[in-house]
mmCIF file of C-alpha atoms in Angstrom:
data_model
loop_
_atom_site.group_PDB
_atom_site.id
_atom_site.type_symbol
_atom_site.label_atom_id
_atom_site.label_comp_id
_atom_site.label_asym_id
_atom_site.label_seq_id
_atom_site.Cartn_x
_atom_site.Cartn_y
_atom_site.Cartn_z
ATOM 1 C CA MET A 18 69.322 38.591 -9.086
ATOM 2 C CA SER A 19 72.621 36.124 -9.175
ATOM 3 C CA SER A 20 75.637 36.283 -9.360
ATOM 4 C CA ASP A 21 75.760 32.138 -10.268
ATOM 5 C CA LEU A 22 78.412 31.844 -13.362
ATOM 6 C CA ARG A 23 78.540 28.340 -13.641
ATOM 7 C CA ALA A 24 77.454 27.237 -16.777
ATOM 8 C CA PRO A 25 73.848 26.087 -17.772
ATOM 9 C CA ALA A 26 72.783 23.034 -18.585
ATOM 10 C CA SER A 27 72.231 22.557 -21.971
ATOM 11 C CA ALA A 28 69.885 19.140 -23.375
ATOM 12 C CA ARG A 29 68.534 19.179 -27.090
ATOM 13 C CA LEU A 30 64.608 19.775 -26.802
ATOM 14 C CA LEU A 31 62.363 18.411 -29.051
ATOM 15 C CA VAL A 32 59.738 21.342 -30.275
ATOM 16 C CA ARG A 33 56.627 20.030 -29.551
ATOM 17 C CA GLN A 34 54.697 22.953 -30.735
ATOM 18 C CA ALA A 35 53.822 26.193 -32.092
ATOM 19 C CA ARG A 36 50.757 28.277 -31.750
ATOM 20 C CA TRP A 37 50.308 32.331 -32.795
ATOM 21 C CA ILE A 38 49.395 33.846 -29.898
ATOM 22 C CA ALA A 39 49.002 37.375 -30.565
ATOM 23 C CA GLU A 40 49.587 39.211 -33.882
ATOM 24 C CA GLU A 41 53.490 38.488 -33.655
ATOM 25 C CA VAL A 42 54.009 36.788 -31.387
ATOM 26 C CA VAL A 43 55.279 32.941 -31.721
ATOM 27 C CA GLU A 44 54.673 30.698 -28.590
ATOM 28 C CA LEU A 45 57.122 27.113 -28.651
ATOM 29 C CA ARG A 46 56.322 24.643 -26.461
ATOM 30 C CA LEU A 47 60.120 22.558 -25.480
ATOM 31 C CA ALA A 48 60.886 19.214 -24.666
ATOM 32 C CA ARG A 49 62.575 16.124 -23.686
ATOM 33 C CA ARG A 50 62.181 13.427 -25.990
ATOM 34 C CA ASP A 51 62.613 10.572 -24.100
ATOM 35 C CA GLY A 52 59.359 12.746 -22.134
ATOM 36 C CA LEU A 53 61.444 12.558 -18.736
ATOM 37 C CA PRO A 54 61.599 15.771 -15.974
ATOM 38 C CA LEU A 55 63.189 18.791 -17.603
ATOM 39 C CA PRO A 56 64.651 20.650 -15.050
ATOM 40 C CA PRO A 57 63.443 22.829 -12.120
ATOM 41 C CA TRP A 58 63.101 26.685 -12.983
ATOM 42 C CA GLU A 59 61.709 29.927 -10.908
ATOM 43 C CA PRO A 60 59.736 32.712 -12.330
ATOM 44 C CA GLY A 61 61.898 35.095 -14.706
ATOM 45 C CA ALA A 62 64.163 32.676 -15.437
ATOM 46 C CA HIS A 63 65.385 32.358 -18.958
ATOM 47 C CA VAL A 64 66.844 30.311 -21.386
ATOM 48 C CA GLU A 65 69.418 30.827 -24.533
ATOM 49 C CA LEU A 66 68.088 28.772 -28.313
ATOM 50 C CA THR A 67 70.628 28.042 -30.820
ATOM 51 C CA LEU A 68 68.292 28.225 -33.568
ATOM 52 C CA PRO A 69 69.444 25.720 -36.874
ATOM 53 C CA SER A 70 70.987 28.689 -38.742
ATOM 54 C CA GLY A 71 73.723 29.219 -35.365
ATOM 55 C CA LEU A 72 72.656 32.081 -33.913
ATOM 56 C CA ARG A 73 71.526 32.014 -30.122
ATOM 57 C CA ARG A 74 68.965 34.031 -28.120
ATOM 58 C CA ALA A 75 68.034 34.208 -24.757
ATOM 59 C CA TYR A 76 64.603 34.419 -23.822
ATOM 60 C CA SER A 77 61.588 34.487 -21.159
ATOM 61 C CA LEU A 78 60.169 31.148 -19.750
ATOM 62 C CA CYS A 79 56.336 31.973 -19.643
ATOM 63 C CA GLY A 80 54.561 28.244 -18.860
ATOM 64 C CA ASP A 81 53.903 27.034 -15.889
ATOM 65 C CA PRO A 82 57.169 26.673 -13.159
ATOM 66 C CA ARG A 83 55.456 23.488 -12.469
ATOM 67 C CA GLU A 84 55.260 21.955 -15.141
ATOM 68 C CA ARG A 85 57.555 19.689 -15.381
ATOM 69 C CA ALA A 86 57.505 18.244 -18.844
ATOM 70 C CA VAL A 87 57.174 21.478 -20.907
ATOM 71 C CA TRP A 88 59.328 24.296 -21.473
ATOM 72 C CA THR A 89 57.331 27.331 -23.217
ATOM 73 C CA VAL A 90 59.026 30.433 -24.119
ATOM 74 C CA ALA A 91 56.914 32.932 -26.632
ATOM 75 C CA VAL A 92 59.047 35.659 -29.371
ATOM 76 C CA GLN A 93 58.071 38.510 -30.767
ATOM 77 C CA ARG A 94 59.168 39.051 -34.404
ATOM 78 C CA ALA A 95 60.934 42.355 -33.792
ATOM 79 C CA PRO A 96 60.963 44.700 -37.247
ATOM 80 C CA ASP A 97 65.074 45.405 -36.885
ATOM 81 C CA SER A 98 65.418 41.679 -36.019
ATOM 82 C CA ARG A 99 69.156 40.804 -36.161
ATOM 83 C CA GLY A 100 67.672 37.599 -37.913
ATOM 84 C CA GLY A 101 66.806 35.509 -34.697
ATOM 85 C CA SER A 102 63.443 36.318 -33.473
ATOM 86 C CA ARG A 103 62.784 36.509 -37.942
ATOM 87 C CA GLU A 104 64.013 33.138 -38.089
ATOM 88 C CA LEU A 105 62.057 31.802 -35.709
ATOM 89 C CA HIS A 106 59.418 32.796 -36.972
ATOM 90 C CA GLU A 107 59.814 31.417 -40.695
ATOM 91 C CA THR A 108 61.264 28.077 -39.969
ATOM 92 C CA ALA A 109 59.051 25.494 -39.547
ATOM 93 C CA LEU A 110 60.552 24.580 -36.121
ATOM 94 C CA VAL A 111 57.915 21.240 -34.968
ATOM 95 C CA GLY A 112 59.492 17.863 -34.791
ATOM 96 C CA ARG A 113 62.428 19.529 -34.990
ATOM 97 C CA GLU A 114 65.265 19.453 -31.944
ATOM 98 C CA LEU A 115 67.132 22.620 -30.863
ATOM 99 C CA THR A 116 69.992 22.420 -28.421
ATOM 100 C CA VAL A 117 68.620 24.839 -25.153
ATOM 101 C CA ASP A 118 70.851 26.003 -22.655
ATOM 102 C CA GLY A 119 69.707 26.560 -18.894
ATOM 103 C CA PRO A 120 67.804 27.665 -17.554
ATOM 104 C CA VAL A 121 69.354 31.248 -15.652
ATOM 105 C CA ASN A 122 67.436 33.393 -13.587
ATOM 106 C CA ARG A 123 68.700 36.885 -13.468
ATOM 107 C CA PHE A 124 65.205 38.940 -12.768
ATOM 108 C CA PRO A 125 63.928 36.150 -9.605
ATOM 109 C CA LEU A 126 61.084 37.186 -6.968
ATOM 110 C CA LEU A 127 62.163 38.130 -4.015
ATOM 111 C CA PRO A 128 60.135 38.582 -0.605
ATOM 112 C CA ALA A 129 57.911 41.856 -0.587
ATOM 113 C CA PRO A 130 54.521 42.161 1.158
ATOM 114 C CA GLY A 131 52.721 43.014 -1.819
ATOM 115 C CA TYR A 132 53.638 42.929 -5.906
ATOM 116 C CA LEU A 133 52.771 45.461 -8.789
ATOM 117 C CA LEU A 134 53.931 44.444 -12.395
ATOM 118 C CA LEU A 135 54.539 46.538 -14.908
ATOM 119 C CA ALA A 136 54.375 44.774 -18.896
ATOM 120 C CA GLY A 137 54.755 46.560 -21.852
ATOM 121 C CA GLY A 138 53.541 44.049 -25.138
ATOM 122 C CA ILE A 139 56.280 40.699 -24.563
ATOM 123 C CA GLY A 140 57.640 41.628 -21.975
ATOM 124 C CA VAL A 141 54.964 40.414 -20.603
ATOM 125 C CA THR A 142 56.726 36.626 -20.592
ATOM 126 C CA PRO A 143 58.793 36.940 -17.510
ATOM 127 C CA LEU A 144 56.098 38.803 -15.788
ATOM 128 C CA LEU A 145 53.495 35.989 -16.141
ATOM 129 C CA PRO A 146 54.843 33.006 -14.413
ATOM 130 C CA MET A 147 55.384 35.609 -11.943
ATOM 131 C CA ALA A 148 51.771 36.194 -11.172
ATOM 132 C CA ARG A 149 50.963 32.354 -11.442
ATOM 133 C CA ALA A 150 53.213 32.134 -8.146
ATOM 134 C CA LEU A 151 52.348 34.684 -6.447
ATOM 135 C CA ALA A 152 48.496 33.586 -7.557
ATOM 136 C CA VAL A 153 49.276 30.464 -6.097
ATOM 137 C CA ALA A 154 50.687 31.983 -2.623
ATOM 138 C CA GLY A 155 48.271 33.881 -1.741
ATOM 139 C CA LEU A 156 49.695 36.830 -1.605
ATOM 140 C CA PRO A 157 48.793 40.659 -2.818
ATOM 141 C CA TRP A 158 49.399 41.253 -7.033
ATOM 142 C CA ARG A 159 48.650 43.395 -9.400
ATOM 143 C CA LEU A 160 49.527 43.737 -13.468
ATOM 144 C CA VAL A 161 48.823 46.150 -16.006
ATOM 145 C CA LEU A 162 49.129 45.072 -19.509
ATOM 146 C CA GLY A 163 49.776 47.546 -22.283
ATOM 147 C CA ALA A 164 50.612 46.858 -25.588
ATOM 148 C CA ARG A 165 49.561 48.832 -29.191
ATOM 149 C CA ASP A 166 47.071 47.473 -29.363
ATOM 150 C CA ARG A 167 44.489 44.930 -28.415
ATOM 151 C CA SER A 168 45.992 42.064 -31.376
ATOM 152 C CA ARG A 169 49.099 42.576 -29.336
ATOM 153 C CA LEU A 170 48.398 42.327 -25.520
ATOM 154 C CA VAL A 171 50.355 39.155 -25.267
ATOM 155 C CA TYR A 172 48.774 36.220 -22.597
ATOM 156 C CA ALA A 173 45.609 38.304 -22.397
ATOM 157 C CA GLU A 174 43.388 35.487 -21.801
ATOM 158 C CA GLU A 175 45.349 33.230 -19.424
ATOM 159 C CA LEU A 176 45.502 36.853 -17.590
ATOM 160 C CA THR A 177 42.538 37.711 -16.995
ATOM 161 C CA ALA A 178 41.383 34.229 -16.091
ATOM 162 C CA LEU A 179 44.307 34.165 -13.598
ATOM 163 C CA GLY A 180 43.771 37.328 -12.057
ATOM 164 C CA GLY A 181 40.427 38.879 -12.509
ATOM 165 C CA ASP A 182 39.901 42.828 -11.378
ATOM 166 C CA ARG A 183 43.676 42.702 -10.088
ATOM 167 C CA VAL A 184 44.771 42.651 -14.557
ATOM 168 C CA ARG A 185 44.291 46.051 -16.447
ATOM 169 C CA LEU A 186 44.760 45.997 -20.275
ATOM 170 C CA VAL A 187 45.222 48.587 -21.518
ATOM 171 C CA PRO A 188 45.521 48.581 -25.434
ATOM 172 C CA GLN A 189 47.222 51.911 -26.809
ATOM 173 C CA ALA A 190 44.578 52.705 -29.877
ATOM 174 C CA GLU A 191 41.800 52.554 -27.715
ATOM 175 C CA ALA A 192 43.000 54.247 -23.830
ATOM 176 C CA GLY A 193 46.198 55.630 -24.572
ATOM 177 C CA LEU A 194 49.432 54.717 -22.728
ATOM 178 C CA PRO A 195 49.139 53.435 -19.301
ATOM 179 C CA ASP A 196 49.548 55.611 -16.606
ATOM 180 C CA LEU A 197 51.948 54.323 -14.596
ATOM 181 C CA ALA A 198 52.230 56.917 -12.271
ATOM 182 C CA ALA A 199 48.637 56.675 -11.130
ATOM 183 C CA GLU A 200 49.508 53.250 -10.875
ATOM 184 C CA LEU A 201 52.978 52.809 -9.119
ATOM 185 C CA ALA A 202 50.724 55.816 -6.793
ATOM 186 C CA ALA A 203 47.734 53.448 -5.926
ATOM 187 C CA ALA A 204 50.455 50.190 -4.808
ATOM 188 C CA PRO A 205 51.462 49.845 -0.821
ATOM 189 C CA PRO A 206 54.454 51.260 0.041
ATOM 190 C CA GLY A 207 55.528 48.533 0.272
ATOM 191 C CA HIS A 208 55.278 46.754 -2.553
ATOM 192 C CA ALA A 209 57.713 45.913 -4.539
ATOM 193 C CA VAL A 210 58.017 46.646 -8.575
ATOM 194 C CA TYR A 211 58.522 44.502 -11.760
ATOM 195 C CA ALA A 212 59.411 45.819 -14.733
ATOM 196 C CA CYS A 213 59.353 44.669 -18.808
ATOM 197 C CA GLY A 214 59.019 45.968 -21.938
ATOM 198 C CA PRO A 215 60.207 48.462 -24.478
ATOM 199 C CA GLU A 216 62.737 50.880 -22.921
ATOM 200 C CA ALA A 217 61.040 54.681 -22.591
ATOM 201 C CA MET A 218 58.050 52.320 -20.439
ATOM 202 C CA LEU A 219 61.176 51.344 -18.212
ATOM 203 C CA ASP A 220 63.400 54.607 -17.887
ATOM 204 C CA ALA A 221 59.530 56.444 -17.634
ATOM 205 C CA VAL A 222 59.556 53.359 -14.238
ATOM 206 C CA THR A 223 63.112 54.212 -12.858
ATOM 207 C CA GLU A 224 62.791 57.748 -12.952
ATOM 208 C CA LEU A 225 59.133 57.142 -10.897
ATOM 209 C CA CYS A 226 60.444 54.740 -8.033
ATOM 210 C CA GLY A 227 63.850 56.359 -8.432
ATOM 211 C CA THR A 228 61.733 59.715 -7.436
ATOM 212 C CA ALA A 229 59.364 58.403 -5.198
ATOM 213 C CA VAL A 230 59.899 58.790 -1.384
ATOM 214 C CA PRO A 231 60.625 56.367 0.133
ATOM 215 C CA PRO A 232 62.381 55.399 -3.298
ATOM 216 C CA ARG A 233 60.363 51.862 -4.207
ATOM 217 C CA PRO A 234 61.964 48.818 -4.103
ATOM 218 C CA LEU A 235 61.721 48.228 -8.372
ATOM 219 C CA HIS A 236 63.412 44.897 -10.421
ATOM 220 C CA VAL A 237 63.319 45.636 -14.397
ATOM 221 C CA GLU A 238 64.354 43.907 -16.888
ATOM 222 C CA ARG A 239 65.560 44.788 -20.418
ATOM 223 C CA PHE A 240 65.141 42.972 -23.694
ATOM 224 C CA GLY A 241 67.265 45.787 -25.451
ATOM 225 C CA PRO A 242 70.262 47.421 -24.374
ATOM 226 C CA ALA A 243 70.406 50.290 -22.156
ATOM 227 C CA VAL A 244 71.252 53.922 -23.958
ATOM 228 C CA GLU A 245 74.524 54.270 -22.263
ATOM 229 C CA ALA A 246 75.357 51.190 -24.090
ATOM 230 C CA GLN A 247 73.970 53.096 -27.221
ATOM 231 C CA GLU A 248 75.417 55.561 -27.359
ATOM 232 C CA GLU A 249 78.510 56.060 -25.618
ATOM 233 C CA GLN A 250 81.134 55.132 -28.133
ATOM 234 C CA ALA A 251 83.922 53.192 -26.985
ATOM 235 C CA ARG A 252 86.938 53.976 -25.619
ATOM 236 C CA GLY A 253 90.746 53.580 -26.975
ATOM 237 C CA ARG A 254 92.993 50.293 -27.221
ATOM 238 C CA PHE A 255 93.593 48.035 -24.278
ATOM 239 C CA GLU A 256 94.452 44.489 -23.079
ATOM 240 C CA VAL A 257 92.724 41.693 -22.170
ATOM 241 C CA VAL A 258 95.604 38.502 -20.897
ATOM 242 C CA LEU A 259 92.618 35.250 -20.630
ATOM 243 C CA ARG A 260 94.313 32.719 -17.621
ATOM 244 C CA ARG A 261 93.485 29.427 -18.598
ATOM 245 C CA SER A 262 93.844 29.920 -22.408
ATOM 246 C CA GLY A 263 97.300 31.813 -22.006
ATOM 247 C CA LEU A 264 96.453 34.467 -24.502
ATOM 248 C CA ARG A 265 97.533 38.125 -24.905
ATOM 249 C CA LEU A 266 94.579 39.590 -26.939
ATOM 250 C CA ALA A 267 94.699 43.734 -27.383
ATOM 251 C CA VAL A 268 91.156 44.942 -27.907
ATOM 252 C CA PRO A 269 91.347 47.623 -30.860
ATOM 253 C CA ALA A 270 88.472 50.453 -30.240
ATOM 254 C CA ASP A 271 85.979 49.272 -33.133
ATOM 255 C CA ARG A 272 86.073 45.684 -31.501
ATOM 256 C CA SER A 273 84.060 43.946 -28.237
ATOM 257 C CA VAL A 274 85.912 42.189 -25.902
ATOM 258 C CA LEU A 275 83.013 38.773 -26.853
ATOM 259 C CA GLU A 276 85.169 40.073 -30.407
ATOM 260 C CA VAL A 277 88.489 39.685 -29.927
ATOM 261 C CA VAL A 278 88.269 36.805 -27.884
ATOM 262 C CA ARG A 279 86.041 34.602 -29.834
ATOM 263 C CA ASP A 280 88.889 35.137 -31.890
ATOM 264 C CA ARG A 281 90.942 32.487 -30.593
ATOM 265 C CA VAL A 282 87.584 31.002 -27.909
ATOM 266 C CA PRO A 283 85.584 30.691 -30.536
ATOM 267 C CA ASP A 284 83.158 28.510 -27.770
ATOM 268 C CA VAL A 285 83.367 31.584 -25.390
ATOM 269 C CA PRO A 286 79.463 31.785 -24.362
ATOM 270 C CA TYR A 287 77.056 34.847 -25.815
ATOM 271 C CA SER A 288 73.701 35.527 -27.020
ATOM 272 C CA CYS A 289 72.151 39.548 -27.153
ATOM 273 C CA GLU A 290 75.707 40.972 -28.090
ATOM 274 C CA GLU A 291 74.040 44.033 -26.825
ATOM 275 C CA GLY A 292 74.998 43.651 -23.174
ATOM 276 C CA TYR A 293 71.051 43.142 -21.528
ATOM 277 C CA CYS A 294 70.960 39.246 -21.604
ATOM 278 C CA GLY A 295 73.503 38.459 -18.959
ATOM 279 C CA SER A 296 75.181 35.288 -21.283
ATOM 280 C CA CYS A 297 78.256 36.502 -21.384
ATOM 281 C CA GLU A 298 78.691 37.372 -18.102
ATOM 282 C CA THR A 299 83.125 36.813 -17.056
ATOM 283 C CA PRO A 300 85.012 36.855 -14.157
ATOM 284 C CA VAL A 301 87.766 39.569 -13.607
ATOM 285 C CA LEU A 302 90.856 38.306 -11.928
ATOM 286 C CA ALA A 303 92.991 41.770 -12.607
ATOM 287 C CA GLY A 304 91.631 45.106 -13.460
ATOM 288 C CA THR A 305 89.048 47.347 -13.152
ATOM 289 C CA PRO A 306 85.570 46.776 -16.201
ATOM 290 C CA ASP A 307 84.385 49.820 -17.875
ATOM 291 C CA HIS A 308 80.854 48.192 -17.351
ATOM 292 C CA ARG A 309 77.706 49.164 -19.986
ATOM 293 C CA ASP A 310 75.364 46.716 -19.298
ATOM 294 C CA SER A 311 72.309 46.849 -18.224
ATOM 295 C CA VAL A 312 72.435 43.197 -16.000
ATOM 296 C CA ILE A 313 74.816 44.303 -13.552
ATOM 297 C CA GLY A 314 73.970 46.445 -10.168
ATOM 298 C CA PRO A 315 75.582 49.062 -8.722
ATOM 299 C CA ALA A 316 76.887 46.396 -5.776
ATOM 300 C CA GLU A 317 78.607 43.653 -8.267
ATOM 301 C CA ARG A 318 79.981 46.951 -11.110
ATOM 302 C CA ALA A 319 81.967 48.425 -6.954
ATOM 303 C CA ALA A 320 83.356 44.959 -6.746
ATOM 304 C CA ALA A 321 84.716 44.554 -10.019
ATOM 305 C CA THR A 322 84.727 41.197 -10.095
ATOM 306 C CA THR A 323 82.956 39.853 -13.072
ATOM 307 C CA MET A 324 82.107 42.389 -16.642
ATOM 308 C CA MET A 325 79.772 41.930 -20.015
ATOM 309 C CA ILE A 326 82.236 41.804 -22.304
ATOM 310 C CA CYS A 327 79.994 41.759 -24.860
ATOM 311 C CA VAL A 328 79.820 45.700 -25.605
ATOM 312 C CA SER A 329 81.756 46.552 -21.820
ATOM 313 C CA ARG A 330 85.257 47.643 -21.740
ATOM 314 C CA ALA A 331 88.325 49.245 -19.370
ATOM 315 C CA ALA A 332 88.952 51.660 -17.275
ATOM 316 C CA SER A 333 92.595 49.739 -16.774
ATOM 317 C CA THR A 334 95.035 49.146 -19.706
ATOM 318 C CA ILE A 335 95.028 45.633 -19.450
ATOM 319 C CA LEU A 336 91.854 43.374 -17.562
ATOM 320 C CA GLU A 337 92.261 38.980 -16.819
ATOM 321 C CA LEU A 338 89.768 37.356 -17.593
ATOM 322 C CA ASP A 339 88.828 34.066 -16.277
ATOM 323 C CA LEU A 340 89.111 32.664 -19.668
#
């Protein structure tokens, strides 16, 4: 995971194409109106779209990093959508421009002797560019994609054409859930495991990799908040000091740091508001954060130099932030 807190680039990009690629999944292709190349990116990167309503949502880039003229994202319509996926599915966007921030990569493909890629549904989007990169590099890899049924196997044709028998498609209606334990057992011990999908799947993979002997190198990306962030109730009141803004603000138990800060600094970046996209990462200058996100790793948590202000709170009475 990158600890680079510089603001990502922002651009107005034209939605050149929208197409259905699976049940309840639409793909958008974005390009500059003048046709000039877009910034480079690596597998695992995401961008943040500002929708016509003003909502901001982060989506994985799922195209080919070598294709500099177009950025591709795929969005699943979520039944419990807070508005983002519903708006993208129901709004005529082709020919319109959207503000796009990024790319940012918190799920990078790190060097390993081989790779096992585990995807559930729309979770395949950050893994598809990884599979493409590994195929080009000639490195060993396998990918397992599970979904409720065949109509929801996102990018199934592209993956099969790319990897052949390296790709295993598991429609639950026909074959049940993927046997994660068997897939891990079949992978050589040194191979890195990359996983993205539903929380239950990620929890199972995390437990299997953590209890393996030796433990498996595991990298996950979540499209939802971690269980601890969902279940923990906010602790009591504390204060945040915004050094650059010269403000001292009280954060009550029923509001997030992000909500309080946005009252006075409305342009602070944010997206998911659930601690999994990384858009609101903010440097901590003093005090101790109480991390409740799904992004910051153990080493960075211990260092206490950064936090996701949408869900994390304070373990000290005062936090000083670089805002």
